CSV table of N, CA, C and O in Angstrom, one decimal:
chain,number,residue,atom,x,y,z
A,5,MET,N,1.3,24.9,-17.7
A,5,MET,CA,0.8,23.5,-17.9
A,5,MET,C,-0.3,23.3,-16.9
A,5,MET,O,-0.1,23.5,-15.7
A,6,ASP,N,-1.5,22.9,-17.3
A,6,ASP,CA,-2.6,22.7,-16.4
A,6,ASP,C,-2.5,21.3,-15.7
A,6,ASP,O,-1.6,20.5,-15.9
A,7,GLU,N,-3.3,21.2,-14.7
A,7,GLU,CA,-3.3,20.0,-13.8
A,7,GLU,C,-3.6,18.7,-14.5
A,7,GLU,O,-3.0,17.7,-14.3
A,8,LYS,N,-4.4,18.8,-15.5
A,8,LYS,CA,-4.8,17.6,-16.3
A,8,LYS,C,-3.6,17.1,-17.1
A,8,LYS,O,-3.3,15.9,-17.1
A,9,THR,N,-2.8,18.0,-17.7
A,9,THR,CA,-1.6,17.6,-18.4
A,9,THR,C,-0.6,17.0,-17.5
A,9,THR,O,0.1,16.0,-17.8
A,10,ILE,N,-0.4,17.6,-16.3
A,10,ILE,CA,0.6,17.0,-15.3
A,10,ILE,C,0.2,15.6,-14.9
A,10,ILE,O,1.0,14.7,-14.8
A,11,GLN,N,-1.1,15.4,-14.6
A,11,GLN,CA,-1.6,14.1,-14.3
A,11,GLN,C,-1.4,13.1,-15.4
A,11,GLN,O,-1.0,11.9,-15.2
A,12,ARG,N,-1.6,13.5,-16.6
A,12,ARG,CA,-1.4,12.6,-17.8
A,12,ARG,C,0.1,12.3,-17.9
A,12,ARG,O,0.4,11.1,-18.2
A,13,LEU,N,1.0,13.2,-17.7
A,13,LEU,CA,2.4,13.0,-17.8
A,13,LEU,C,2.8,12.0,-16.7
A,13,LEU,O,3.6,11.1,-17.0
A,14,LYS,N,2.3,12.2,-15.5
A,14,LYS,CA,2.7,11.2,-14.4
A,14,LYS,C,2.2,9.8,-14.8
A,14,LYS,O,2.9,8.9,-14.5
A,15,GLN,N,1.0,9.7,-15.3
A,15,GLN,CA,0.4,8.4,-15.7
A,15,GLN,C,1.2,7.8,-16.8
A,15,GLN,O,1.5,6.6,-16.8
A,16,ASP,N,1.6,8.6,-17.8
A,16,ASP,CA,2.4,8.1,-18.9
A,16,ASP,C,3.7,7.6,-18.4
A,16,ASP,O,4.2,6.5,-18.9
A,17,GLN,N,4.4,8.3,-17.5
A,17,GLN,CA,5.7,7.9,-17.0
A,17,GLN,C,5.5,6.6,-16.3
A,17,GLN,O,6.3,5.7,-16.5
A,18,HIS,N,4.5,6.4,-15.5
A,18,HIS,CA,4.3,5.2,-14.8
A,18,HIS,C,4.0,4.0,-15.8
A,18,HIS,O,4.6,2.9,-15.6
A,19,ASP,N,3.2,4.3,-16.8
A,19,ASP,CA,2.9,3.2,-17.8
A,19,ASP,C,4.2,2.8,-18.5
A,19,ASP,O,4.4,1.6,-18.7
A,20,TYR,N,5.0,3.8,-18.9
A,20,TYR,CA,6.2,3.4,-19.7
A,20,TYR,C,7.2,2.6,-18.8
A,20,TYR,O,7.8,1.7,-19.3
A,21,GLN,N,7.2,3.0,-17.5
A,21,GLN,CA,8.1,2.2,-16.6
A,21,GLN,C,7.6,0.8,-16.5
A,21,GLN,O,8.4,-0.2,-16.5
A,22,LEU,N,6.3,0.6,-16.4
A,22,LEU,CA,5.7,-0.8,-16.3
A,22,LEU,C,6.0,-1.6,-17.6
A,22,LEU,O,6.4,-2.8,-17.5
A,23,PHE,N,5.8,-0.9,-18.8
A,23,PHE,CA,6.1,-1.6,-20.0
A,23,PHE,C,7.6,-2.0,-20.1
A,23,PHE,O,8.0,-3.1,-20.6
A,24,CYS,N,8.5,-1.1,-19.6
A,24,CYS,CA,9.9,-1.4,-19.6
A,24,CYS,C,10.2,-2.6,-18.8
A,24,CYS,O,10.9,-3.5,-19.3
A,25,LEU,N,9.7,-2.7,-17.6
A,25,LEU,CA,9.9,-3.8,-16.7
A,25,LEU,C,9.3,-5.1,-17.3
A,25,LEU,O,9.9,-6.2,-17.2
A,26,LEU,N,8.1,-5.0,-17.9
A,26,LEU,CA,7.5,-6.1,-18.6
A,26,LEU,C,8.3,-6.7,-19.7
A,26,LEU,O,8.6,-7.9,-19.7
A,27,PHE,N,8.8,-5.9,-20.6
A,27,PHE,CA,9.6,-6.4,-21.7
A,27,PHE,C,11.0,-6.8,-21.2
A,27,PHE,O,11.6,-7.8,-21.8
A,28,LEU,N,11.6,-6.2,-20.2
A,28,LEU,CA,12.9,-6.7,-19.7
A,28,LEU,C,12.7,-8.1,-19.1
A,28,LEU,O,13.5,-9.0,-19.2
A,29,GLY,N,11.6,-8.2,-18.3
A,29,GLY,CA,11.3,-9.5,-17.7
A,29,GLY,C,11.0,-10.6,-18.8
A,29,GLY,O,11.5,-11.7,-18.6
A,30,ALA,N,10.3,-10.3,-19.8
A,30,ALA,CA,10.1,-11.3,-20.9
A,30,ALA,C,11.4,-11.6,-21.6
A,30,ALA,O,11.7,-12.8,-21.9
A,31,GLY,N,12.3,-10.7,-21.8
A,31,GLY,CA,13.6,-11.0,-22.4
A,31,GLY,C,14.4,-11.8,-21.5
A,31,GLY,O,15.1,-12.8,-22.0
A,32,LEU,N,14.4,-11.6,-20.2
A,32,LEU,CA,15.2,-12.4,-19.2
A,32,LEU,C,14.6,-13.8,-19.2
A,32,LEU,O,15.4,-14.8,-19.1
A,33,PHE,N,13.3,-13.9,-19.2
A,33,PHE,CA,12.6,-15.2,-19.1
A,33,PHE,C,13.0,-16.1,-20.3
A,33,PHE,O,13.3,-17.2,-20.2
A,34,LEU,N,13.0,-15.5,-21.5
A,34,LEU,CA,13.4,-16.2,-22.7
A,34,LEU,C,14.9,-16.5,-22.7
A,34,LEU,O,15.3,-17.6,-23.2
A,35,THR,N,15.7,-15.6,-22.1
A,35,THR,CA,17.2,-15.9,-22.1
A,35,THR,C,17.5,-17.1,-21.2
A,35,THR,O,18.4,-17.8,-21.5
A,36,ILE,N,16.7,-17.2,-20.1
A,36,ILE,CA,17.0,-18.4,-19.2
A,36,ILE,C,16.8,-19.7,-20.0
A,36,ILE,O,17.4,-20.7,-19.7
A,37,GLY,N,16.0,-19.7,-21.0
A,37,GLY,CA,15.8,-20.9,-21.8
A,37,GLY,C,17.0,-21.4,-22.5
A,37,GLY,O,17.2,-22.6,-22.8
A,38,PHE,N,18.0,-20.5,-22.7
A,38,PHE,CA,19.3,-21.0,-23.3
A,38,PHE,C,20.2,-21.6,-22.2
A,38,PHE,O,21.1,-22.3,-22.6
A,39,TRP,N,19.9,-21.4,-21.0
A,39,TRP,CA,20.8,-21.9,-19.9
A,39,TRP,C,20.2,-23.1,-19.2
A,39,TRP,O,20.9,-23.6,-18.3
A,40,LEU,N,19.1,-23.6,-19.6
A,40,LEU,CA,18.5,-24.7,-18.9
A,40,LEU,C,19.2,-26.0,-19.3
A,40,LEU,O,20.0,-26.1,-20.2
A,41,PRO,N,19.0,-27.1,-18.4
A,41,PRO,CA,19.7,-28.3,-18.8
A,41,PRO,C,19.2,-28.9,-20.1
A,41,PRO,O,18.2,-28.5,-20.6
A,42,GLU,N,19.8,-29.9,-20.6
A,42,GLU,CA,19.6,-30.4,-21.9
A,42,GLU,C,18.2,-30.8,-22.3
A,42,GLU,O,17.7,-30.4,-23.4
A,43,PRO,N,17.4,-31.5,-21.5
A,43,PRO,CA,16.1,-31.9,-22.0
A,43,PRO,C,15.1,-30.7,-22.1
A,43,PRO,O,14.2,-30.7,-22.9
A,44,TYR,N,15.4,-29.6,-21.4
A,44,TYR,CA,14.5,-28.4,-21.4
A,44,TYR,C,15.1,-27.3,-22.2
A,44,TYR,O,14.4,-26.2,-22.4
A,45,GLN,N,16.3,-27.4,-22.8
A,45,GLN,CA,16.9,-26.3,-23.4
A,45,GLN,C,16.3,-26.0,-24.8
A,45,GLN,O,15.6,-26.9,-25.4
A,46,ILE,N,16.4,-24.8,-25.2
A,46,ILE,CA,15.8,-24.4,-26.5
A,46,ILE,C,16.6,-25.1,-27.6
A,46,ILE,O,17.9,-25.1,-27.6
A,47,HIS,N,15.9,-25.6,-28.6
A,47,HIS,CA,16.6,-26.4,-29.7
A,47,HIS,C,17.3,-25.4,-30.7
A,47,HIS,O,16.9,-24.3,-30.8
A,48,ASP,N,18.2,-26.0,-31.4
A,48,ASP,CA,19.1,-25.2,-32.3
A,48,ASP,C,18.2,-24.5,-33.4
A,48,ASP,O,18.6,-23.5,-33.9
A,49,ALA,N,17.1,-25.2,-33.8
A,49,ALA,CA,16.3,-24.6,-34.9
A,49,ALA,C,15.6,-23.3,-34.6
A,49,ALA,O,15.4,-22.5,-35.4
A,50,SER,N,15.3,-23.1,-33.3
A,50,SER,CA,14.6,-21.9,-32.9
A,50,SER,C,15.5,-20.9,-32.2
A,50,SER,O,15.0,-19.9,-31.7
A,51,VAL,N,16.8,-21.1,-32.2
A,51,VAL,CA,17.7,-20.1,-31.5
A,51,VAL,C,17.6,-18.7,-32.2
A,51,VAL,O,17.5,-17.7,-31.5
A,52,GLN,N,17.6,-18.7,-33.5
A,52,GLN,CA,17.5,-17.4,-34.2
A,52,GLN,C,16.2,-16.7,-33.9
A,52,GLN,O,16.2,-15.4,-33.7
A,53,ILE,N,15.1,-17.4,-33.8
A,53,ILE,CA,13.8,-16.8,-33.6
A,53,ILE,C,13.8,-16.2,-32.1
A,53,ILE,O,13.4,-15.1,-31.9
A,54,TYR,N,14.2,-17.0,-31.2
A,54,TYR,CA,14.3,-16.5,-29.8
A,54,TYR,C,15.2,-15.4,-29.6
A,54,TYR,O,14.9,-14.4,-28.9
A,55,SER,N,16.4,-15.4,-30.3
A,55,SER,CA,17.3,-14.3,-30.2
A,55,SER,C,16.7,-13.0,-30.8
A,55,SER,O,16.9,-11.9,-30.2
A,56,GLY,N,16.0,-13.1,-31.8
A,56,GLY,CA,15.3,-12.0,-32.4
A,56,GLY,C,14.2,-11.4,-31.5
A,56,GLY,O,14.1,-10.2,-31.3
A,57,ILE,N,13.5,-12.3,-30.9
A,57,ILE,CA,12.4,-11.9,-29.9
A,57,ILE,C,13.1,-11.2,-28.7
A,57,ILE,O,12.6,-10.2,-28.2
A,58,ILE,N,14.2,-11.8,-28.2
A,58,ILE,CA,14.9,-11.2,-27.0
A,58,ILE,C,15.4,-9.8,-27.4
A,58,ILE,O,15.3,-8.9,-26.6
A,59,GLY,N,16.0,-9.7,-28.5
A,59,GLY,CA,16.6,-8.5,-29.0
A,59,GLY,C,15.5,-7.4,-29.1
A,59,GLY,O,15.7,-6.2,-28.7
A,60,ALA,N,14.4,-7.8,-29.7
A,60,ALA,CA,13.3,-6.8,-29.9
A,60,ALA,C,12.7,-6.4,-28.5
A,60,ALA,O,12.4,-5.2,-28.3
A,61,ALA,N,12.6,-7.4,-27.6
A,61,ALA,CA,12.1,-7.0,-26.3
A,61,ALA,C,13.0,-6.0,-25.6
A,61,ALA,O,12.6,-5.1,-24.9
A,62,ILE,N,14.3,-6.2,-25.7
A,62,ILE,CA,15.3,-5.3,-25.1
A,62,ILE,C,15.2,-3.9,-25.7
A,62,ILE,O,15.3,-2.9,-25.0
A,63,VAL,N,15.1,-3.9,-27.0
A,63,VAL,CA,15.0,-2.6,-27.7
A,63,VAL,C,13.7,-1.9,-27.3
A,63,VAL,O,13.8,-0.7,-27.1
A,64,PHE,N,12.6,-2.6,-27.3
A,64,PHE,CA,11.4,-2.0,-26.9
A,64,PHE,C,11.4,-1.5,-25.5
A,64,PHE,O,10.9,-0.4,-25.2
A,65,ALA,N,12.0,-2.3,-24.6
A,65,ALA,CA,12.2,-1.8,-23.2
A,65,ALA,C,13.0,-0.6,-23.1
A,65,ALA,O,12.7,0.3,-22.3
A,66,GLY,N,14.0,-0.5,-23.9
A,66,GLY,CA,14.9,0.7,-24.0
A,66,GLY,C,14.1,1.9,-24.5
A,66,GLY,O,14.2,3.0,-23.9
A,67,CYS,N,13.2,1.7,-25.5
A,67,CYS,CA,12.4,2.8,-26.0
A,67,CYS,C,11.4,3.3,-24.9
A,67,CYS,O,11.2,4.5,-24.7
A,68,CYS,N,10.8,2.3,-24.2
A,68,CYS,CA,9.9,2.7,-23.1
A,68,CYS,C,10.6,3.4,-22.0
A,68,CYS,O,10.0,4.4,-21.4
A,69,PHE,N,11.8,3.0,-21.7
A,69,PHE,CA,12.6,3.7,-20.7
A,69,PHE,C,12.9,5.2,-21.1
A,69,PHE,O,12.8,6.1,-20.3
A,70,GLY,N,13.2,5.3,-22.4
A,70,GLY,CA,13.5,6.7,-22.9
A,70,GLY,C,12.2,7.5,-22.9
A,70,GLY,O,12.3,8.7,-22.5
A,71,LEU,N,11.1,7.0,-23.2
A,71,LEU,CA,9.8,7.8,-23.1
A,71,LEU,C,9.5,8.1,-21.7
A,71,LEU,O,9.0,9.2,-21.4
A,72,SER,N,9.7,7.2,-20.8
A,72,SER,CA,9.5,7.5,-19.4
A,72,SER,C,10.4,8.6,-18.9
A,72,SER,O,10.0,9.5,-18.2
A,73,TYR,N,11.7,8.6,-19.3
A,73,TYR,CA,12.6,9.6,-19.0
A,73,TYR,C,12.2,11.0,-19.5
A,73,TYR,O,12.3,12.0,-18.9
A,74,LEU,N,11.7,11.0,-20.8
A,74,LEU,CA,11.3,12.3,-21.4
A,74,LEU,C,10.1,12.8,-20.6
A,74,LEU,O,10.0,14.1,-20.4
A,75,ALA,N,9.2,12.0,-20.2
A,75,ALA,CA,8.0,12.4,-19.4
A,75,ALA,C,8.5,13.0,-18.1
A,75,ALA,O,8.0,14.0,-17.6
A,76,LYS,N,9.5,12.4,-17.5
A,76,LYS,CA,10.0,12.8,-16.2
A,76,LYS,C,10.7,14.2,-16.4
A,76,LYS,O,10.5,15.1,-15.5
A,77,ARG,N,11.4,14.4,-17.4
A,77,ARG,CA,12.1,15.7,-17.7
A,77,ARG,C,11.1,16.8,-17.9
A,77,ARG,O,11.2,17.9,-17.5
A,78,LYS,N,10.0,16.4,-18.7
A,78,LYS,CA,9.0,17.4,-19.0
A,78,LYS,C,8.3,17.8,-17.7
A,78,LYS,O,7.9,19.0,-17.5
A,79,LEU,N,8.1,16.9,-16.8
A,79,LEU,CA,7.4,17.2,-15.5
A,79,LEU,C,8.3,18.1,-14.7
A,79,LEU,O,7.8,19.0,-14.0
A,80,LYS,N,9.6,17.8,-14.6
A,80,LYS,CA,10.5,18.6,-13.8
A,80,LYS,C,10.6,20.0,-14.3
A,80,LYS,O,10.8,20.9,-13.6
A,81,LYS,N,10.6,20.1,-15.7
A,81,LYS,CA,10.7,21.4,-16.3
A,81,LYS,C,9.4,22.3,-15.9
A,81,LYS,O,9.6,23.5,-15.7
A,82,GLN,N,8.3,21.7,-15.7
A,82,GLN,CA,7.1,22.4,-15.4
A,82,GLN,C,6.9,22.7,-13.9
A,82,GLN,O,6.2,23.6,-13.5
A,83,GLU,N,7.6,21.9,-13.0
A,83,GLU,CA,7.5,22.1,-11.6
A,83,GLU,C,8.4,23.2,-11.0
A,83,GLU,O,9.2,23.7,-11.6
């Protein structure tokens, strides 16, 4: 594996980790909306929408983590 590919894998791993943290943070931020006091709480009509968005954010974060892990394994195999 050449140096350019190794650098690309390191950058990809870093990017996937950032995306993972970003989507986990977004999911946590939206989850906090369910625990707020009554005047600020998410209304019943939009609970399903927010739950879907939170679920999608967690699934996407898991996918990004998996891609980051695969890049890390590929790097370790080459070193």
